[in-house]
mmCIF file of C-alpha atoms and ligand atoms in Angstrom:
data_model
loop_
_atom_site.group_PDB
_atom_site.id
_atom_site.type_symbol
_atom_site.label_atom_id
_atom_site.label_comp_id
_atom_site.label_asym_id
_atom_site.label_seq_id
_atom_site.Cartn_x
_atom_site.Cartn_y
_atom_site.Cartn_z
ATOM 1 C CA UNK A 398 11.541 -13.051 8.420
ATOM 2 C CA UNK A 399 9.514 -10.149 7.315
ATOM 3 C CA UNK A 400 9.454 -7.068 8.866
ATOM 4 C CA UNK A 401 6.479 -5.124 10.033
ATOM 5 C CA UNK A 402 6.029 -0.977 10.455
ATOM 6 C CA UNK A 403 3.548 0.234 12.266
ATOM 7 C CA UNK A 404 3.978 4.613 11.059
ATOM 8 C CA UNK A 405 2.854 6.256 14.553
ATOM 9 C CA UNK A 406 3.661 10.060 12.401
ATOM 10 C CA UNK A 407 1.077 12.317 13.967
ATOM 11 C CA UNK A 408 -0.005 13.396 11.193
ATOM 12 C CA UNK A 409 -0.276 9.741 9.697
ATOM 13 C CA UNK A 410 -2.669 8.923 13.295
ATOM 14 C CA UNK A 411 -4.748 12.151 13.377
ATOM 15 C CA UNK A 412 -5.946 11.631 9.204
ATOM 16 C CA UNK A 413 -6.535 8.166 9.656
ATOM 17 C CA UNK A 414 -8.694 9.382 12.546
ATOM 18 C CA UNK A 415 -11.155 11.321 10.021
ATOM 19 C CA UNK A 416 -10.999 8.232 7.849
ATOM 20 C CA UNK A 417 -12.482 5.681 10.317
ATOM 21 C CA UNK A 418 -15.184 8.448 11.380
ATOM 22 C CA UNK A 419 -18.160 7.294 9.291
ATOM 23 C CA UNK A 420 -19.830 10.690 9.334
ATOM 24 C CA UNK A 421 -16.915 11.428 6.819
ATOM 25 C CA UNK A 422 -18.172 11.643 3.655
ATOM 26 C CA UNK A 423 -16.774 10.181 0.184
ATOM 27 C CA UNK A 424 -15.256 13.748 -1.219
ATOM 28 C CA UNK A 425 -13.268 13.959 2.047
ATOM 29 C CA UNK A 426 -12.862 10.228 2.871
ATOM 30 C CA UNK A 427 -10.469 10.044 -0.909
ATOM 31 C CA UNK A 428 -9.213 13.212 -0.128
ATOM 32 C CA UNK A 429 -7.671 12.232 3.352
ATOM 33 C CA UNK A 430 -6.333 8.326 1.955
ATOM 34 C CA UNK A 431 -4.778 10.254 -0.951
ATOM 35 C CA UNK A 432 -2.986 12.474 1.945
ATOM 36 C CA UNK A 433 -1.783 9.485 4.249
ATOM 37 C CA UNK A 434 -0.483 7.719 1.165
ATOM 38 C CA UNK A 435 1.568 10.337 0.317
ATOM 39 C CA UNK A 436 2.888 10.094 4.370
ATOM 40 C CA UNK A 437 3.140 6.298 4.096
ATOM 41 C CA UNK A 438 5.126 6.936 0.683
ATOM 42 C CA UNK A 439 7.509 9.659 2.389
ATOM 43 C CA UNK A 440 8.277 6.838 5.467
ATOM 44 C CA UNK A 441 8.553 3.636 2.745
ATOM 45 C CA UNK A 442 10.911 5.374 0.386
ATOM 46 C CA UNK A 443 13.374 5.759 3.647
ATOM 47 C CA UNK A 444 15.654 2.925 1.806
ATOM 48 C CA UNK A 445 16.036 3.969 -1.709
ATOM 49 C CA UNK A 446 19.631 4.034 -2.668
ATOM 50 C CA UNK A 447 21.440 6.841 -3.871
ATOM 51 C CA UNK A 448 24.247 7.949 -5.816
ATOM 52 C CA UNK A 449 26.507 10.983 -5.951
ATOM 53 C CA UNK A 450 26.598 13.609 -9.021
ATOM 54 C CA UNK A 451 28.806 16.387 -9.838
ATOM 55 C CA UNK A 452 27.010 19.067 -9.891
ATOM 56 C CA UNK A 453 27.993 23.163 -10.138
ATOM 57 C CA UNK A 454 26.060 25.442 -7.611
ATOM 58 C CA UNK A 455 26.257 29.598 -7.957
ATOM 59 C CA UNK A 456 29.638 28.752 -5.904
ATOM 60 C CA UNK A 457 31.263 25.920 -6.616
ATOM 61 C CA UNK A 458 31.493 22.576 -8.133
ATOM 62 C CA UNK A 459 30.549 19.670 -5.769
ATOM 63 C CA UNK A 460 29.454 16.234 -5.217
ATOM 64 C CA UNK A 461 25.546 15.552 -4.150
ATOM 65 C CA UNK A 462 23.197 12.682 -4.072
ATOM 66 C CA UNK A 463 20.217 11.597 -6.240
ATOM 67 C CA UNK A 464 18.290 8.674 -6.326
ATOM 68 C CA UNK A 465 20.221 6.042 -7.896
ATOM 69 C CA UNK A 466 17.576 4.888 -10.447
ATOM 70 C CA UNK A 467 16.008 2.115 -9.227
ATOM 71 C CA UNK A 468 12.948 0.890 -10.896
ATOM 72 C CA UNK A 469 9.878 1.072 -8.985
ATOM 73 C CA UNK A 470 6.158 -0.408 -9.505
ATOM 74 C CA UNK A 471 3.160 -0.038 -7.266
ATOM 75 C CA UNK A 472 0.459 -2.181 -7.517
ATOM 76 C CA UNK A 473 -2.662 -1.679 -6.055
ATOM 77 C CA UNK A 474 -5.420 -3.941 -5.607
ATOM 78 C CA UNK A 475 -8.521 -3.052 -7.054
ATOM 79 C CA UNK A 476 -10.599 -1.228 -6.281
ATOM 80 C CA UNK A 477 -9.973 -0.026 -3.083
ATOM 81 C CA UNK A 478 -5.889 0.276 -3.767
ATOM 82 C CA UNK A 479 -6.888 2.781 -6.518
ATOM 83 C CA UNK A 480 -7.403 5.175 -3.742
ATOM 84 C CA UNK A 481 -3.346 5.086 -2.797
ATOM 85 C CA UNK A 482 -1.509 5.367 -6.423
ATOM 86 C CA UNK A 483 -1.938 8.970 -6.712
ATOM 87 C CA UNK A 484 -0.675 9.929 -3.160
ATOM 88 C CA UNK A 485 2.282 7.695 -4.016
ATOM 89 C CA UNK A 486 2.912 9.001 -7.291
ATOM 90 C CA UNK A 487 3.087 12.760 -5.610
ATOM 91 C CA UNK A 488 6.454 11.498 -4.647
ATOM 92 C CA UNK A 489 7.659 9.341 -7.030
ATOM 93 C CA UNK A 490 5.916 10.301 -10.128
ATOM 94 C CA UNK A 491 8.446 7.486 -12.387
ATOM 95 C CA UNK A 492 6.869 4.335 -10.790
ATOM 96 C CA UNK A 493 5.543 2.364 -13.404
ATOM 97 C CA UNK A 494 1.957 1.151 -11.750
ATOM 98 C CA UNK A 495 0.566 -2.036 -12.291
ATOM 99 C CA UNK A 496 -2.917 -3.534 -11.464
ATOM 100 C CA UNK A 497 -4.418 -6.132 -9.714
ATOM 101 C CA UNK A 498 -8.232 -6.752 -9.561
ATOM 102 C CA UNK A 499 -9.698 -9.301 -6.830
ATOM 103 C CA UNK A 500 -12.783 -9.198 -4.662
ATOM 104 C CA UNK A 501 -13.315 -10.987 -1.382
ATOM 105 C CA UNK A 502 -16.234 -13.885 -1.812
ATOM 106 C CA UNK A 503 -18.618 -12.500 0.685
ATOM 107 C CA UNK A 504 -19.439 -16.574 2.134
ATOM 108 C CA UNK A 505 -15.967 -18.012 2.389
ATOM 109 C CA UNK A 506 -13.638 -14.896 2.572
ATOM 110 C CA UNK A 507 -11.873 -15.971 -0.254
ATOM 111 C CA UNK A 508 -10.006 -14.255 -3.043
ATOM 112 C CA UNK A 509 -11.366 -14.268 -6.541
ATOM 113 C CA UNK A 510 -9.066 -13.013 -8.821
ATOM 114 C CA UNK A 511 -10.479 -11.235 -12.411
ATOM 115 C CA UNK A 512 -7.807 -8.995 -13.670
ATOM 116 C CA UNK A 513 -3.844 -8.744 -13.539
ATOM 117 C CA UNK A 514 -1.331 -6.024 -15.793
ATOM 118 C CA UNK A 515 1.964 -5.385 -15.078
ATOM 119 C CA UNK A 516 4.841 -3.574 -16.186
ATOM 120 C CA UNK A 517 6.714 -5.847 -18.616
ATOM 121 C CA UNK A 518 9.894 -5.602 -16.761
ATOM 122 C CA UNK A 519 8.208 -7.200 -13.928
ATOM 123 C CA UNK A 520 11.990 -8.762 -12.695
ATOM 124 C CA UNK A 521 13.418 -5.580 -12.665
ATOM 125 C CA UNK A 522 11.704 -3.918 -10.645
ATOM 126 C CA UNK A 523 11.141 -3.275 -6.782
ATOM 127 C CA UNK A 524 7.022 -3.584 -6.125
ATOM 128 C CA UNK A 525 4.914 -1.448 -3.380
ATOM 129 C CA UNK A 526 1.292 -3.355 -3.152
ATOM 130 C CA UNK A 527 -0.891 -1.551 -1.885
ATOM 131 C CA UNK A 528 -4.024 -1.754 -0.637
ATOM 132 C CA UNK A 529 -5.957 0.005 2.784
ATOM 133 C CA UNK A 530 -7.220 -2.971 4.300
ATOM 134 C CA UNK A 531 -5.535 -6.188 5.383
ATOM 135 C CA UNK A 532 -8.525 -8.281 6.992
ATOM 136 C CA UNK A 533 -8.132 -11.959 6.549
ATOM 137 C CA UNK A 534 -4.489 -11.507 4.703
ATOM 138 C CA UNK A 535 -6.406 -13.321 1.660
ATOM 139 C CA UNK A 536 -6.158 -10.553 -0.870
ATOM 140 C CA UNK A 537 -2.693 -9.756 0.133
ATOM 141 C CA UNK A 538 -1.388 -13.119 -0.222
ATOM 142 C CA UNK A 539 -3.192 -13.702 -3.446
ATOM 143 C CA UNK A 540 -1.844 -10.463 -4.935
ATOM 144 C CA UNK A 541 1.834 -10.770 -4.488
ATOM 145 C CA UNK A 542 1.676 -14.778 -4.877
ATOM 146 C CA UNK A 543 0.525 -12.989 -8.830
ATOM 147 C CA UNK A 544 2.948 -11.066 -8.695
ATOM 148 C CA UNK A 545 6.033 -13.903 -7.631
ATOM 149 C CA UNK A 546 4.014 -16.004 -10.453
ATOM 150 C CA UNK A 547 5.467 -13.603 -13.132
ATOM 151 C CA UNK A 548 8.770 -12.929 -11.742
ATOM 152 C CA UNK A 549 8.767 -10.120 -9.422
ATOM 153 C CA UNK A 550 11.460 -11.004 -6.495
ATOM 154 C CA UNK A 551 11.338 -7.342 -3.983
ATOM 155 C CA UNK A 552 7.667 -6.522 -2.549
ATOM 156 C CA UNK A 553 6.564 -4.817 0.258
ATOM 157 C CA UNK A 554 3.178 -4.447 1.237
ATOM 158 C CA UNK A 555 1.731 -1.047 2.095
ATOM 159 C CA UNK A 556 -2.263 -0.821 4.285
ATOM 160 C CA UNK A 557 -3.907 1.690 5.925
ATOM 161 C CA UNK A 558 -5.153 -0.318 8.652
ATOM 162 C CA UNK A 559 -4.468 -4.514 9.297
ATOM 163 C CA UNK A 560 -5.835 -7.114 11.213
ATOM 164 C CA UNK A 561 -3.425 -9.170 13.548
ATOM 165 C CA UNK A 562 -4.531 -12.170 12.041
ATOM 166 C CA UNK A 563 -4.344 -10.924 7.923
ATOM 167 C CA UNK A 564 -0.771 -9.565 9.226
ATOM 168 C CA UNK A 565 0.643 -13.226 10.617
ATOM 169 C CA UNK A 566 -0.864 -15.095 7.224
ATOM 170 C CA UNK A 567 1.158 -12.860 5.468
ATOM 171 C CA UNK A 568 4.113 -13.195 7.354
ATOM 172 C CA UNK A 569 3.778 -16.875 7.440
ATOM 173 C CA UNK A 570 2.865 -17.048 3.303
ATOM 174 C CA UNK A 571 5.448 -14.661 2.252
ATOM 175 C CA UNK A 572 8.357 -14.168 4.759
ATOM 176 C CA UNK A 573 10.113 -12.095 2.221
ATOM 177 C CA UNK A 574 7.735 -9.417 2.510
ATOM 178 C CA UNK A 575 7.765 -6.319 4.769
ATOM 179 C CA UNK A 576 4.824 -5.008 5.465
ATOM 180 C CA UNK A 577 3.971 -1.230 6.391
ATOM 181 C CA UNK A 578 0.758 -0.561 8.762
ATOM 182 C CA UNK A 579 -0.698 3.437 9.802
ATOM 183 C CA UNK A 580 -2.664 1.282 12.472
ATOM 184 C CA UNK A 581 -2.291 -2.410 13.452
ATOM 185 C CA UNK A 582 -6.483 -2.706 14.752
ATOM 186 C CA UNK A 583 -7.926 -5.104 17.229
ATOM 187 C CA UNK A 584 -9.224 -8.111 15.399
ATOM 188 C CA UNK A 585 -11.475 -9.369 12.627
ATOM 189 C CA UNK A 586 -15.615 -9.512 13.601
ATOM 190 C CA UNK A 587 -17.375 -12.683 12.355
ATOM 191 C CA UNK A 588 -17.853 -11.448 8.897
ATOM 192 C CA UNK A 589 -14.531 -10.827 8.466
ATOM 193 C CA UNK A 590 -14.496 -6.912 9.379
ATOM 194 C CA UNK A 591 -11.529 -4.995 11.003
ATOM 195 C CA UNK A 592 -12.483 -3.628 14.311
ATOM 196 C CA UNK A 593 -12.581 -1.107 14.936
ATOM 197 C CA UNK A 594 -11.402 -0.666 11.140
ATOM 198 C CA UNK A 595 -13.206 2.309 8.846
ATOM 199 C CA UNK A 596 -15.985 -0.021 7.230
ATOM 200 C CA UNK A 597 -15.830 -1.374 3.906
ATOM 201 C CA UNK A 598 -13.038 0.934 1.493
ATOM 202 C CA UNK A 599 -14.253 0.283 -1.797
ATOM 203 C CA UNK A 600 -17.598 1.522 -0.846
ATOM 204 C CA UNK A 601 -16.504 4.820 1.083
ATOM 205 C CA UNK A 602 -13.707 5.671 -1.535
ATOM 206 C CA UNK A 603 -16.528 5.386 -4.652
ATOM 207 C CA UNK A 604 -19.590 5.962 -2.755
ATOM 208 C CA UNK A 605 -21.066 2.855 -3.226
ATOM 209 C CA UNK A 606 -22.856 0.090 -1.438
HETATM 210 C C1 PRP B 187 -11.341 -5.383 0.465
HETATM 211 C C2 PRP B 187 -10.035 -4.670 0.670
HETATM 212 C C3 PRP B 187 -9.024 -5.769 0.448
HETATM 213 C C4 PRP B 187 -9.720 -6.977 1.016
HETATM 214 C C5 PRP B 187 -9.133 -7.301 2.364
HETATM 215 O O1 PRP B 187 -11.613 -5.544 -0.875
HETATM 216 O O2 PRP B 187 -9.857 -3.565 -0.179
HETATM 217 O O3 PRP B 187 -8.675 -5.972 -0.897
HETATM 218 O O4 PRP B 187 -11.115 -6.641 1.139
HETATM 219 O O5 PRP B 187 -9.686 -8.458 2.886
HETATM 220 P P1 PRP B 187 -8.825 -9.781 3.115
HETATM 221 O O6 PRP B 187 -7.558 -9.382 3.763
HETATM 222 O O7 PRP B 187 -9.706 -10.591 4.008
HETATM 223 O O8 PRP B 187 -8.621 -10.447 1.787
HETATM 224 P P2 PRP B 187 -12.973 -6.223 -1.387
HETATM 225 O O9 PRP B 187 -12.796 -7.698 -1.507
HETATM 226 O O10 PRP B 187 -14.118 -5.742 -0.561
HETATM 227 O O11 PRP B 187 -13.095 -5.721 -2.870
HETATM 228 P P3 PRP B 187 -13.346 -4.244 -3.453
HETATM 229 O O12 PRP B 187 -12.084 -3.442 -3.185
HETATM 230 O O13 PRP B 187 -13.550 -4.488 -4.896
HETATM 231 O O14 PRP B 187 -14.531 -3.656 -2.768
HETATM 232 N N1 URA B 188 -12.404 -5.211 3.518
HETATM 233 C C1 URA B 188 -12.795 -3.955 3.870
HETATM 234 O O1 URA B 188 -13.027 -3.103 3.002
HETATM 235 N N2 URA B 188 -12.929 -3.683 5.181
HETATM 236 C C2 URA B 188 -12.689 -4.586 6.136
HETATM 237 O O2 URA B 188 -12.827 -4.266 7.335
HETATM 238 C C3 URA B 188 -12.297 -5.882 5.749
HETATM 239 C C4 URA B 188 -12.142 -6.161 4.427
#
């Protein structure tokens, strides 16, 4: 069954703070999501297997670990996952980084999906999507059942802020999927909102409306 973290860092809680104010304006608003995706990146990475060297310090050989290689990809869902790569690349400027374009249908909620490229080695490779909002779970779903479609087998799912609801239609599409929260928010309004949420992404991270 998946797993879900919900990162309580200080830091992670008092940026996200600044991000939900609306008096915060665009310039700052991308500043401070680039900023908690590099935290969110720090707390994911936790996992990544190592290896051990040799190596030769000023005083001796020795044995010490690096990252063992693996081959990462993050995905982020456009638009508003744009917002995310470049904090995660701070930290592990290799991933290869794939996109995913889909916009909600404003009536039924829905995905609509208009755009998918990958890295070619799609199989080999360990996927972060990413995306700040999970609402309804729709885009989520959509975007790693694209993903699965061509191959990919390890995802995780990285938001800035989730819905209960988009976080159990997840769970119950893709069980395999562990999903990583900076705040797990009250509920969806009746147009499919998060309360108390930061708004609508897309439009505070490029200013429009
Ligand atoms: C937003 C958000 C997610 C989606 C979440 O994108 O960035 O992708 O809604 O909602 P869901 O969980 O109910 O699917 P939107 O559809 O507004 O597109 P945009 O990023 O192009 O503005
Ligand atoms: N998409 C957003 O950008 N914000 C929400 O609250 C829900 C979906």
């Amino acid at each position: 069954m998946a797993k879900v973290y919900v990162f309580d860092h200080p830091l992670i809680q008092h940026k996200l703070t600044y991000i939900r104010e609306k008096s915060t304006g665009t310039k700052e608003f991308r500043e401070l999501v680039d900023e908690v995706a590099t935290l969110m990146a720090f707390e994911i990475t936790r996992d990544l297997p190592l290896e051990e060297i040799e190596i030769e310090t000023p005083v001796e050989k020795t044995k010490s670990k690096v990252l063992s290689g693996k081959k990462l990809g993050i995905i982020p869902i456009l638009r508003a996952g744009i917002g995310m790569v470049d904090g995660i690349l701070k930290l592990i400027p290799a991933a290869k980084v794939g996109h995913i374009g889909l916009y909600r249908d404003p009536k039924t909620l829905k995905p609509v999906e208009y755009y998918v490229k990958l890295p070619s080695d799609v199989e080999e490779r360990d996927f972060i999507v990413v995306d700040p909002m999970l609402a309804t779970g729709g885009s989520a779903i959509e975007a790693i059942n694209s993903l699965k479609n061509r191959g990919a087998k390890h995802i995780k799912f990285m938001c800035l802020i989730a819905a209960p609801e988009g976080v159990e239609a997840v769970k119950a599409a893709h069980p395999d999927v562990d999903i990583y929260i900076a705040s797990l928010d009250e509920k969806l309004n009746d147009h499919g909102y998060i309360v108390p949420g930061l708004g609508d992404a897309g439009d505070r991270l490029f200013g429009t409306k």
